[in-house]
Tab-separated table of C-alpha atoms in Angstrom:
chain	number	residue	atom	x	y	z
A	24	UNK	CA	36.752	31.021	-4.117
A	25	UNK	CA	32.841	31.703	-4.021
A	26	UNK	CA	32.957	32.499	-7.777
A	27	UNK	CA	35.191	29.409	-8.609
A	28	UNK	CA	32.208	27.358	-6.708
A	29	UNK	CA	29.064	29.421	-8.492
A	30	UNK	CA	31.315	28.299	-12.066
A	31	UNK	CA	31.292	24.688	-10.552
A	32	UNK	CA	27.507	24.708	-9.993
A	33	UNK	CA	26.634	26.112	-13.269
A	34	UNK	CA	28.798	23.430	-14.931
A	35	UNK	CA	26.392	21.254	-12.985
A	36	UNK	CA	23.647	22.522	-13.916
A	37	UNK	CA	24.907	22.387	-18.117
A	38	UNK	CA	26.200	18.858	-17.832
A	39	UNK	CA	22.596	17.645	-16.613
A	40	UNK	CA	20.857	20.422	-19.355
A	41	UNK	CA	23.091	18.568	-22.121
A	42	UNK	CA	22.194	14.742	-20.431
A	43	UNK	CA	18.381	15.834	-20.645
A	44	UNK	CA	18.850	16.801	-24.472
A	45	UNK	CA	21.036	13.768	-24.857
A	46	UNK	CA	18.323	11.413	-23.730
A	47	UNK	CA	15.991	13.201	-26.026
A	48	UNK	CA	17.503	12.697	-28.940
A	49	UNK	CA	17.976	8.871	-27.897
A	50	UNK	CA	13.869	8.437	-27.855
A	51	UNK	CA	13.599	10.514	-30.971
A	52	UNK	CA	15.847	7.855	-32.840
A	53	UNK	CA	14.802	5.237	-30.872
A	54	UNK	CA	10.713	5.954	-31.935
A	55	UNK	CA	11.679	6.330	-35.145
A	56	UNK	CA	13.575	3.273	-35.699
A	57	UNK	CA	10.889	1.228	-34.411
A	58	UNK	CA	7.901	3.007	-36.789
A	59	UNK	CA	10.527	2.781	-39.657
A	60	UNK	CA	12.275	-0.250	-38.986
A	61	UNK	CA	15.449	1.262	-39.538
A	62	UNK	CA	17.476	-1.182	-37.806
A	63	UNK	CA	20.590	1.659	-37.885
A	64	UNK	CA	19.107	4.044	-36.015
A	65	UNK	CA	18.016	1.262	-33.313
A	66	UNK	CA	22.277	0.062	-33.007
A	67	UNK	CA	22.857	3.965	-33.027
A	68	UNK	CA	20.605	4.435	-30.034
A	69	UNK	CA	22.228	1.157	-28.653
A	70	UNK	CA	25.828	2.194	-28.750
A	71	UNK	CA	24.884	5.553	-27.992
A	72	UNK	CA	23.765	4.640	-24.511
A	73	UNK	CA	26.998	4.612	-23.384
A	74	UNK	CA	27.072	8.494	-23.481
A	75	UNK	CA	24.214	8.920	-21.331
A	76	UNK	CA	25.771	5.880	-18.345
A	77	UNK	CA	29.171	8.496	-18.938
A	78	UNK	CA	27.120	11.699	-18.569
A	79	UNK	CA	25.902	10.265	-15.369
A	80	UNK	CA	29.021	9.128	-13.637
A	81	UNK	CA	30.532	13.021	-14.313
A	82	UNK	CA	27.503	14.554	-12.928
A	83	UNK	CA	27.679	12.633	-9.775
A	84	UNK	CA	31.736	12.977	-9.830
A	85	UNK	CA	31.188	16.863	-9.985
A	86	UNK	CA	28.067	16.893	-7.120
A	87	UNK	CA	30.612	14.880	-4.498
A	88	UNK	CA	33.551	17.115	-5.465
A	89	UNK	CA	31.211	20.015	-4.711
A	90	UNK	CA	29.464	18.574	-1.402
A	91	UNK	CA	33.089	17.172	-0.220
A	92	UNK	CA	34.720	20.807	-0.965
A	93	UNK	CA	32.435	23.659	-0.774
A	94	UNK	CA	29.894	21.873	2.057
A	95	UNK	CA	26.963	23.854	0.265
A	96	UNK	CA	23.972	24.646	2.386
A	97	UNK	CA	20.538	26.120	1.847
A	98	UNK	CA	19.395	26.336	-1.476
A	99	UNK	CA	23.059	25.884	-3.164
A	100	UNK	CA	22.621	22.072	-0.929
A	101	UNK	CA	19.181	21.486	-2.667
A	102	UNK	CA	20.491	22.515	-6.424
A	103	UNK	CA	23.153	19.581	-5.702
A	104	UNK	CA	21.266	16.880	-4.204
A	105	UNK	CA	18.419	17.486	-6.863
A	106	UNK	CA	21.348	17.142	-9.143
A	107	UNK	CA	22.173	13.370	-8.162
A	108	UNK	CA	18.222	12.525	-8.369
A	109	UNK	CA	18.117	13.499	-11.349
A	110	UNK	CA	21.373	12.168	-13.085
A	111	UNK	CA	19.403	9.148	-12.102
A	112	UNK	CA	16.683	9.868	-13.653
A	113	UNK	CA	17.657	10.614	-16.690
A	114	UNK	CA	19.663	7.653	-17.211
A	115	UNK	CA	16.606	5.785	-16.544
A	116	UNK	CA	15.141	7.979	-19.563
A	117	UNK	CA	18.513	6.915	-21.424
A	118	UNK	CA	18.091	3.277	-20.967
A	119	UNK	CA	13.917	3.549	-21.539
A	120	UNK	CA	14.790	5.173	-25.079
A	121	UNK	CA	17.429	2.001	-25.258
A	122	UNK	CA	15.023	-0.867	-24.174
A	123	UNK	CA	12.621	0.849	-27.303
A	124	UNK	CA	15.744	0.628	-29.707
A	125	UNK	CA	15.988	-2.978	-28.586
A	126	UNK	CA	12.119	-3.849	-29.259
A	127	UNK	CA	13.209	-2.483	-32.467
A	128	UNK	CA	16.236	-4.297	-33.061
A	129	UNK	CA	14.724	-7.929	-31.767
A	130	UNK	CA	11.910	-8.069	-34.321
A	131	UNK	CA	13.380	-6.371	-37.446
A	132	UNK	CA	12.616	-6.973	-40.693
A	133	UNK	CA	9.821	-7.432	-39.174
A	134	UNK	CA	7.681	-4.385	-37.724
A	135	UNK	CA	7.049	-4.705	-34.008
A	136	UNK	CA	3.451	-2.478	-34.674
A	137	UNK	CA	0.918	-3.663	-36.029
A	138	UNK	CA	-1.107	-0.404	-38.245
A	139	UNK	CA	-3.736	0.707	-35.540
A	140	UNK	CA	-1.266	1.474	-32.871
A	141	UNK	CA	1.672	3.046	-34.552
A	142	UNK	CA	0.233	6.643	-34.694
A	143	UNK	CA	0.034	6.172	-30.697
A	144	UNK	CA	3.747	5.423	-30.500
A	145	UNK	CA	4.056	8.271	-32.657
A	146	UNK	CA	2.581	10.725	-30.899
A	147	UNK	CA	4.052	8.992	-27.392
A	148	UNK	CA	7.251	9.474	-28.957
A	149	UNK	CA	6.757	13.286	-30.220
A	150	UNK	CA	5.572	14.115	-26.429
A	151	UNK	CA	8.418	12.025	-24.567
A	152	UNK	CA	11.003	14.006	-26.487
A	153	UNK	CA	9.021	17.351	-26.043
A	154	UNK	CA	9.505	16.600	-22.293
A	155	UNK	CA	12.773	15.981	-22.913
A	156	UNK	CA	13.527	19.102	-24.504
A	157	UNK	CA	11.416	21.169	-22.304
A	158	UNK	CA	13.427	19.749	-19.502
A	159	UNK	CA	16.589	20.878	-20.954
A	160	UNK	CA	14.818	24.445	-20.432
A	161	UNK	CA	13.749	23.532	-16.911
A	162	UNK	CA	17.015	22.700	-16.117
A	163	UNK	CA	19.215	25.781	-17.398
A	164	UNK	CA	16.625	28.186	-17.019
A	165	UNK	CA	14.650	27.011	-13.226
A	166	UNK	CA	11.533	28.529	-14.530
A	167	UNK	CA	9.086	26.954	-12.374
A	168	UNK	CA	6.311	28.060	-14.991
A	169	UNK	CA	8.054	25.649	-17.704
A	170	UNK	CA	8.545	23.252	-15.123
A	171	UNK	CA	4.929	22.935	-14.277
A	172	UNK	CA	3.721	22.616	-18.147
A	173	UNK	CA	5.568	19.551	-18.544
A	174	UNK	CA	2.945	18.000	-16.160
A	175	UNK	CA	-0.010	18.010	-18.779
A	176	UNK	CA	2.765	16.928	-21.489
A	177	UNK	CA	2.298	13.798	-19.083
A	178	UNK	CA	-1.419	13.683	-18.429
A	179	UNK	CA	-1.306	13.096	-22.418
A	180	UNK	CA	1.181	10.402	-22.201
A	181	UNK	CA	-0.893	8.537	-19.684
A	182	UNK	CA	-4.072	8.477	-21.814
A	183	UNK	CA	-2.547	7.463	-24.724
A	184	UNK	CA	-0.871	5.014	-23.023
A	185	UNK	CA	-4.473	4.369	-21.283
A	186	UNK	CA	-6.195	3.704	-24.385
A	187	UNK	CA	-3.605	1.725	-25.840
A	188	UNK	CA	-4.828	-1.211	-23.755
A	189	UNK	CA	-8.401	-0.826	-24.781
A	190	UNK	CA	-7.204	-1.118	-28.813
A	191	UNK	CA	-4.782	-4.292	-27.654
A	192	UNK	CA	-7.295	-6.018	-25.695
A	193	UNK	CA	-10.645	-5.299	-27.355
A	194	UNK	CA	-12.723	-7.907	-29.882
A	195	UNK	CA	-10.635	-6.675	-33.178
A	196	UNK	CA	-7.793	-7.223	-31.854
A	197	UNK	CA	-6.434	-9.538	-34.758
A	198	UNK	CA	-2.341	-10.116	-33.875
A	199	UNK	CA	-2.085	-12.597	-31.574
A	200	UNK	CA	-0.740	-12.457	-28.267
A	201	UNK	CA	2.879	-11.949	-29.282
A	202	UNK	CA	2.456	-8.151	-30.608
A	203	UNK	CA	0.022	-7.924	-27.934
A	204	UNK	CA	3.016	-8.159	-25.345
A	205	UNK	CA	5.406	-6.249	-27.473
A	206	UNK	CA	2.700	-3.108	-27.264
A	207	UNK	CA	1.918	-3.663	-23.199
A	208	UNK	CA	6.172	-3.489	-23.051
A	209	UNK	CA	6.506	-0.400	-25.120
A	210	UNK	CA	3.708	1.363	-24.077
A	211	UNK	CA	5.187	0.988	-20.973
A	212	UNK	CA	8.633	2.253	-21.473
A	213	UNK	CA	7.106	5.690	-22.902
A	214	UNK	CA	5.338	5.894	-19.911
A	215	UNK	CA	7.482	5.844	-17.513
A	216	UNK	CA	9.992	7.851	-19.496
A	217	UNK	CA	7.580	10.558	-19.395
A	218	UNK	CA	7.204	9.984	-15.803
A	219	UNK	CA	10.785	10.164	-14.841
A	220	UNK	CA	10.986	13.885	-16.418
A	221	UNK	CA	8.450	15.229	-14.638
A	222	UNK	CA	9.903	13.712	-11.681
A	223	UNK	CA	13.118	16.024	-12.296
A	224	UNK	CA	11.135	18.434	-12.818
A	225	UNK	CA	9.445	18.332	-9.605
A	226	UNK	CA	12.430	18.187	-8.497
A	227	UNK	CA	13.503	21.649	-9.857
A	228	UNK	CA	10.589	23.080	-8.535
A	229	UNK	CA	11.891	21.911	-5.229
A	230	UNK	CA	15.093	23.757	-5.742
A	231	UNK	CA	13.078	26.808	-6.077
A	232	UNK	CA	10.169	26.712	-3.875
A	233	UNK	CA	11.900	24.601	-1.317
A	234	UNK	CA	8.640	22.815	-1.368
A	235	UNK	CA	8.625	18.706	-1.769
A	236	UNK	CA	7.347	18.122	-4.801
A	237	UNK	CA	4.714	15.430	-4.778
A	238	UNK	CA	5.927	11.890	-5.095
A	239	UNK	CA	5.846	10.736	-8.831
A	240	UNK	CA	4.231	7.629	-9.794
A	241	UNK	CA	2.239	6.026	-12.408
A	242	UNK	CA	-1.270	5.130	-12.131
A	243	UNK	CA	-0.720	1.170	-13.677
B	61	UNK	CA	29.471	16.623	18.459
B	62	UNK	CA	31.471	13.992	16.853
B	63	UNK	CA	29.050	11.312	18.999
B	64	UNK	CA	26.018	13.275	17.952
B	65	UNK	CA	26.633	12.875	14.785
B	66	UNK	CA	27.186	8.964	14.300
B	67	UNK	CA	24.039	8.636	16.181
B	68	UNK	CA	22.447	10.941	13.715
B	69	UNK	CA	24.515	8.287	10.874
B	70	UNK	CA	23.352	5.551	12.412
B	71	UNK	CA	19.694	6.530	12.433
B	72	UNK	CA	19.698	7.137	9.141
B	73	UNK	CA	21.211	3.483	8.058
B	74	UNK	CA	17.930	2.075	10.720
B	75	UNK	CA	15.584	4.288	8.466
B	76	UNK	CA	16.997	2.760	5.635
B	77	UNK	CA	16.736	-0.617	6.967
B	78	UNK	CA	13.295	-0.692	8.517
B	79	UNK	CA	12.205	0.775	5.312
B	80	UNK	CA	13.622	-2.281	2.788
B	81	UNK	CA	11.446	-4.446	5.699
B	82	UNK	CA	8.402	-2.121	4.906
B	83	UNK	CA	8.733	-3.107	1.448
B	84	UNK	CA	9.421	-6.241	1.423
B	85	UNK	CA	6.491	-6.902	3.875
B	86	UNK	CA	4.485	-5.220	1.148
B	87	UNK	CA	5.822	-7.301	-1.557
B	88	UNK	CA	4.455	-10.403	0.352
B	89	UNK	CA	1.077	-9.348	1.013
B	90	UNK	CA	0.317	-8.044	-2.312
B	91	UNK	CA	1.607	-11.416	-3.891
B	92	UNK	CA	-0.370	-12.711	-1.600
B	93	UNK	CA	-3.068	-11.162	-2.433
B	94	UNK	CA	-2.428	-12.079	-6.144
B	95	UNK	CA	-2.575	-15.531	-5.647
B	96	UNK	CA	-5.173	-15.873	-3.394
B	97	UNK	CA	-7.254	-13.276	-4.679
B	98	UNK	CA	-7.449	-11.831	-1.273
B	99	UNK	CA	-9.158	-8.240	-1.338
B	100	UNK	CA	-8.182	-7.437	1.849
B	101	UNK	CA	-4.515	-7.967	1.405
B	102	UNK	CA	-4.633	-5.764	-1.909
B	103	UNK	CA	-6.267	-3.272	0.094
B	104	UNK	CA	-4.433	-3.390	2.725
B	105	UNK	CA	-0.935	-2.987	0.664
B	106	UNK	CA	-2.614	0.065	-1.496
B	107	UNK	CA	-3.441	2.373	2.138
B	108	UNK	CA	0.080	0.938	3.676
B	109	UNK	CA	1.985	2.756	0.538
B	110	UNK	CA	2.254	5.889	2.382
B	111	UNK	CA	4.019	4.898	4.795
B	112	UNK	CA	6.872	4.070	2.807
B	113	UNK	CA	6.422	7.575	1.003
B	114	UNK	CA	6.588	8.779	4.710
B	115	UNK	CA	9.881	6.701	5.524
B	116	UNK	CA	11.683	7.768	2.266
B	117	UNK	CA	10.665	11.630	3.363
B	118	UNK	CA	12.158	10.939	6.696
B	119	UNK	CA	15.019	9.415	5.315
B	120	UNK	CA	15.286	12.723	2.827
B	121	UNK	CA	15.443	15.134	5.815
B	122	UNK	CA	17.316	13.211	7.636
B	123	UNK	CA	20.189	13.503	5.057
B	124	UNK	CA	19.836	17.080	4.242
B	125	UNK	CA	20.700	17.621	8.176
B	126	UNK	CA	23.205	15.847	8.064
B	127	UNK	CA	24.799	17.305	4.865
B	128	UNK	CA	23.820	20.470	6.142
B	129	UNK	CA	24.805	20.510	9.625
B	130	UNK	CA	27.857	18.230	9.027
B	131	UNK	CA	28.924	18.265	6.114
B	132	UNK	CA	30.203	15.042	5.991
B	133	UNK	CA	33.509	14.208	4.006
B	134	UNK	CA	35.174	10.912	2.425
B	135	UNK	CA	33.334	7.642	3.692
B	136	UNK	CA	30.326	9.793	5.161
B	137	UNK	CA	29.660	11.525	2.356
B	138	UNK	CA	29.520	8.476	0.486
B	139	UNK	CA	26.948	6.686	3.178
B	140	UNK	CA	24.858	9.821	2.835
B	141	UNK	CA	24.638	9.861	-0.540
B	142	UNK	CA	24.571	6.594	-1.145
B	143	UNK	CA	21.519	6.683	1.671
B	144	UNK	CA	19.780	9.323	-0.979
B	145	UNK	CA	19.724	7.083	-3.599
B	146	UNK	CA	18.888	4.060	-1.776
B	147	UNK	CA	15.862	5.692	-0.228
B	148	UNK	CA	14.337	6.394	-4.249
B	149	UNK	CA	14.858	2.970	-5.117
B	150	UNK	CA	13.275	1.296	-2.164
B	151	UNK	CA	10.483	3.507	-1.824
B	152	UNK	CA	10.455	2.571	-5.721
B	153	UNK	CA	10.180	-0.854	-4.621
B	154	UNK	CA	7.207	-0.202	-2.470
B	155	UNK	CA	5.369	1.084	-5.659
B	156	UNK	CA	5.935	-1.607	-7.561
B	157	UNK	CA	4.425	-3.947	-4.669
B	158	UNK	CA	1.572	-1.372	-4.783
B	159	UNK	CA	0.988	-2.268	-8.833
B	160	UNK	CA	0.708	-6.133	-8.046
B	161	UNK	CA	-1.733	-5.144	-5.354
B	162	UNK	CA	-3.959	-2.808	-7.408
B	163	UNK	CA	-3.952	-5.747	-10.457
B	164	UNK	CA	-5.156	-7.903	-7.888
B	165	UNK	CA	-7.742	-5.826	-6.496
B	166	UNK	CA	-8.859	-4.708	-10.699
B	167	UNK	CA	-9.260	-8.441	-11.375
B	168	UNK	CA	-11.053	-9.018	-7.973
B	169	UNK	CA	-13.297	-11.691	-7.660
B	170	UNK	CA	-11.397	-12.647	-10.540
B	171	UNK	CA	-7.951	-14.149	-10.637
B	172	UNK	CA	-5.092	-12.566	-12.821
B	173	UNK	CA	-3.390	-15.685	-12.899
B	174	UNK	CA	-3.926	-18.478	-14.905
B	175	UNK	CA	-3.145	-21.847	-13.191
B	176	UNK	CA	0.215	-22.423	-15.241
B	177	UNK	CA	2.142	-19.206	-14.570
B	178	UNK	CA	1.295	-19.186	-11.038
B	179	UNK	CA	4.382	-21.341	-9.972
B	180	UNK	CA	6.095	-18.183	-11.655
B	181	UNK	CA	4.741	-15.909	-10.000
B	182	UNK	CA	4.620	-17.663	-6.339
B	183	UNK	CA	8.605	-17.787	-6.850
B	184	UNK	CA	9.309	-14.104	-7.801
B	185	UNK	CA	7.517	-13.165	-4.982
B	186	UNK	CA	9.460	-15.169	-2.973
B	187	UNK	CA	12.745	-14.080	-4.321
B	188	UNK	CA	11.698	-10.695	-4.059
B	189	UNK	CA	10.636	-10.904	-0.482
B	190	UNK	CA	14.435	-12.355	-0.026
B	191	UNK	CA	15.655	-9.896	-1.796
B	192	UNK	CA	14.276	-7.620	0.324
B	193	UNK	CA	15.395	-9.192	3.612
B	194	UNK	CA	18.550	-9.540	2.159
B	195	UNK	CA	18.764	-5.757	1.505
B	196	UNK	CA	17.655	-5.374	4.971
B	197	UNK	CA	20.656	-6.941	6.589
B	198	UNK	CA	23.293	-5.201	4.150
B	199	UNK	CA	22.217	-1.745	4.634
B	200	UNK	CA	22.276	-2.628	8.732
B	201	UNK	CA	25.382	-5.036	8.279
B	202	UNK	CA	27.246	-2.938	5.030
B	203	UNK	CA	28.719	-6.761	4.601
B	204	UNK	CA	30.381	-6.841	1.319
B	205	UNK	CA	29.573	-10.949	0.700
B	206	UNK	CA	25.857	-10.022	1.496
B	207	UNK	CA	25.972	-7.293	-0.886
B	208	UNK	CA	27.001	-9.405	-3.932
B	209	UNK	CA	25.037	-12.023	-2.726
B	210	UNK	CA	21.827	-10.359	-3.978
B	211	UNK	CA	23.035	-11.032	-7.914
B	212	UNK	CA	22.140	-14.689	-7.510
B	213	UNK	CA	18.386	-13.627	-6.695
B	214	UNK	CA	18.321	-11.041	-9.058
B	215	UNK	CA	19.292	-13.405	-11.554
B	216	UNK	CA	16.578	-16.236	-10.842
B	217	UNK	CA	13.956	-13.556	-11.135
B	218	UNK	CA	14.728	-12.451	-14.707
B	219	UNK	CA	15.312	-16.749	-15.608
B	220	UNK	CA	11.942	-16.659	-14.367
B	221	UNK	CA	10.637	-13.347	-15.922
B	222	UNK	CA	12.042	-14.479	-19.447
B	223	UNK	CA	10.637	-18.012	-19.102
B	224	UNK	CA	7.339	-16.199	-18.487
B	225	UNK	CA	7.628	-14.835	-22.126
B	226	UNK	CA	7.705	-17.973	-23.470
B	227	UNK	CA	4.842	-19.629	-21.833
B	228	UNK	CA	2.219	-16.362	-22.702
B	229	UNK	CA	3.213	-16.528	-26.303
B	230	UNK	CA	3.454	-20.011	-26.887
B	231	UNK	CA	0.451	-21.782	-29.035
B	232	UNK	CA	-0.597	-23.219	-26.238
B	233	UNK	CA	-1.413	-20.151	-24.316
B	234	UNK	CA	-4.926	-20.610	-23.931
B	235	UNK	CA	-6.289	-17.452	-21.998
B	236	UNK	CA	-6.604	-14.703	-24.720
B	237	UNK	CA	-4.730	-11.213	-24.558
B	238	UNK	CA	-5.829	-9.673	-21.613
B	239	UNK	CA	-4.379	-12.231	-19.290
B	240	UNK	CA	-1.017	-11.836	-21.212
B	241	UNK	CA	-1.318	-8.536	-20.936
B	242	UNK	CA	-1.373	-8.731	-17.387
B	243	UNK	CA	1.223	-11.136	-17.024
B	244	UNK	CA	3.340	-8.912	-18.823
B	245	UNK	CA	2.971	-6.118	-16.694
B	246	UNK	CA	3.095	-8.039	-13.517
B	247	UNK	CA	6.029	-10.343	-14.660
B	248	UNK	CA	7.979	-6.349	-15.430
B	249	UNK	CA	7.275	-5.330	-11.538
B	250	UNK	CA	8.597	-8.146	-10.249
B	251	UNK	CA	11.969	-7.937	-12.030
B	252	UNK	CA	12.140	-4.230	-11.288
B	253	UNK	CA	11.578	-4.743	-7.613
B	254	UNK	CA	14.561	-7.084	-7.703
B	255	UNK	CA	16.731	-4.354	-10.064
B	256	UNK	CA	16.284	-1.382	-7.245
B	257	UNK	CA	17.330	-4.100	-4.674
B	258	UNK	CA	20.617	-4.975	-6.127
B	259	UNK	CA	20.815	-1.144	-7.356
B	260	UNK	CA	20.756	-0.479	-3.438
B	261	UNK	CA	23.375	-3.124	-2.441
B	262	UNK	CA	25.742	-2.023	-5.081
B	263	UNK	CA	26.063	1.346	-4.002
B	264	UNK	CA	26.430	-0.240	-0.695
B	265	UNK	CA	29.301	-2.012	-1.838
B	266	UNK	CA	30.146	1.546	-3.234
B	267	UNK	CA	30.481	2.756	0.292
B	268	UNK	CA	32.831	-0.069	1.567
B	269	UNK	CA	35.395	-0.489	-1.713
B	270	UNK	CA	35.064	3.452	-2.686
B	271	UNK	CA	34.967	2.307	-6.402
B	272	UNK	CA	31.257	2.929	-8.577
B	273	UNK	CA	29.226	0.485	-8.776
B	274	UNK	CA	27.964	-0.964	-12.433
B	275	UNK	CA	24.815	0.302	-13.327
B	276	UNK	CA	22.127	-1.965	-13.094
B	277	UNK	CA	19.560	-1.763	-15.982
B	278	UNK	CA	17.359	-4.838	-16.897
B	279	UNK	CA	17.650	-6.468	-19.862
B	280	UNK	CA	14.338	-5.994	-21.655
């Protein structure tokens, strides 16, 4: 019976390491359909989503079966409620990566960046799929050590997406409002899709420590 | 024991409650504080914050207990649960009440708004304060009608949000980048408040009718 339930958690613990990867892949495809207009990739990333809503509704399936019929406690009870935050979470990454696939999608042929700012989507995307994939480690492996170095993957996330404003609203700025509010959008969803996986990764740490991670939340 | 332990249930659901009031208090003093560039008011939402943080921690432990102590089966599993997830996405609303305070307080003696979006902007507050009020009485009441009820709102706030587009990058849109910038932001939290609030009332409705409720994702 216990090792039935210890298989049950680690199946857990592999469905949300697979969503995390999952999600990563979406904003890999998703960045680079919008720097290379490849309108494919962006309906890939679109149809794709459906995965990540599917890989949800299992996870949270197998953390009721678990709390209904093994009533964990202790640290077994943390490992499953951290579970069902972060199903959420990374769904929320899963539809970020979408609502970028969408930008995408909306203003093709046409690109949605103007020159100045596409290496800063660039490197937003390279980092926002690092933390994906980094969580995917977090998550199998509960090394708090990993978990804590996705934190300045963040910091880096924020001043990018910091300075991104300054290029958008300074003098030079020479395309319009329109692309203005495409950027603010964008920059946006990168953001907080960075945000959300250090939030599960607080949330790890949590598992371990037994500590409450502090509350994520962006500075804007 | 059995008593104990719907008083402990029922505590919880108050927590819950009093907490989608907190918010939706904060939501309108910080529009408030938007559109009558009231300091004060800003500043007064930005030190309240915490207190939400401290609700949704309350609300945390208070579930564990009972998961713990109880562990709950069939309908009070689900309210539990369910309870989990509501407290993120209100104490997510509380944030996002926080953002339009801090904007207004950046901008200070300034005003974000130009004169023609703040109609706009006057009405998603209000919405969202219903919203809120609305979520209030379903989490207390778990009345199905009230539950679906919140759509409507939701609804009017993205009509409003999309409209919002149009205005900022229409020819006429006199007041430069940085106020669409803004706007763009702002018009975002506003429409996310409203999200988490039906996101909460449709895994009420998961509670009553036992069947998963769609997943809400905005459209942009």
């Amino acid at each position: 019976m216990r090792e039935a339930y210890n298989v049950e958690l680690d199946n857990l613990r592999d469905q949300l390491a697979d969503m995390a990867a999952l999600v990563g892949e979406a904003m890999e495809l998703a960045t680079r359909s919008l720097l290379e207009k490849d309108l494919k990739l962006a309906e890939q990333v679109i149809s794709d989503d459906v995965k990540v809503d599917d890989a949800r509704a299992a996870c949270e399936e197998k953390a009721y079966a678990l709390l209904a019929l093994q009533a964990p406690v202790a640290t077994d009870l943390r490992i499953v409620v951290a579970a069902l935050h972060a199903a959420e979470s990374i769904e929320r990454m899963g539809d970020l990566a979408l609502h970028v696939a969408k930008a995408a999608r909306r203003r093709h042929p046409n690109a949605v960046l103007p020159e100045e700012v596409r290496p800063a989507f660039a490197r937003m995307g390279e980092v926002d799929v690092r933390l994906a994939h980094k969580l995917e480690e977090v998550v199998r492996s509960r090394d708090i050590e990993a978990a804590k170095s996705l934190e300045a993957d963040d910091d880096e996330v924020d001043d990018i997406h910091r300075n991104l404003f300054s290029v958008i609203m300074s003098k030079d700025w020479a395309h319009g409002v329109s692309a203005a509010v495409d950027i603010t959008l964008l920059g946006r969803f990168y953001e907080r899709y960075a945000d959300h996986a250090v939030s599960v990764a607080r949330r790890v740490m949590f598992v371990i420590t037994g500590r409450m991670p502090n509350h994520s939340s962006s500075d804007i």
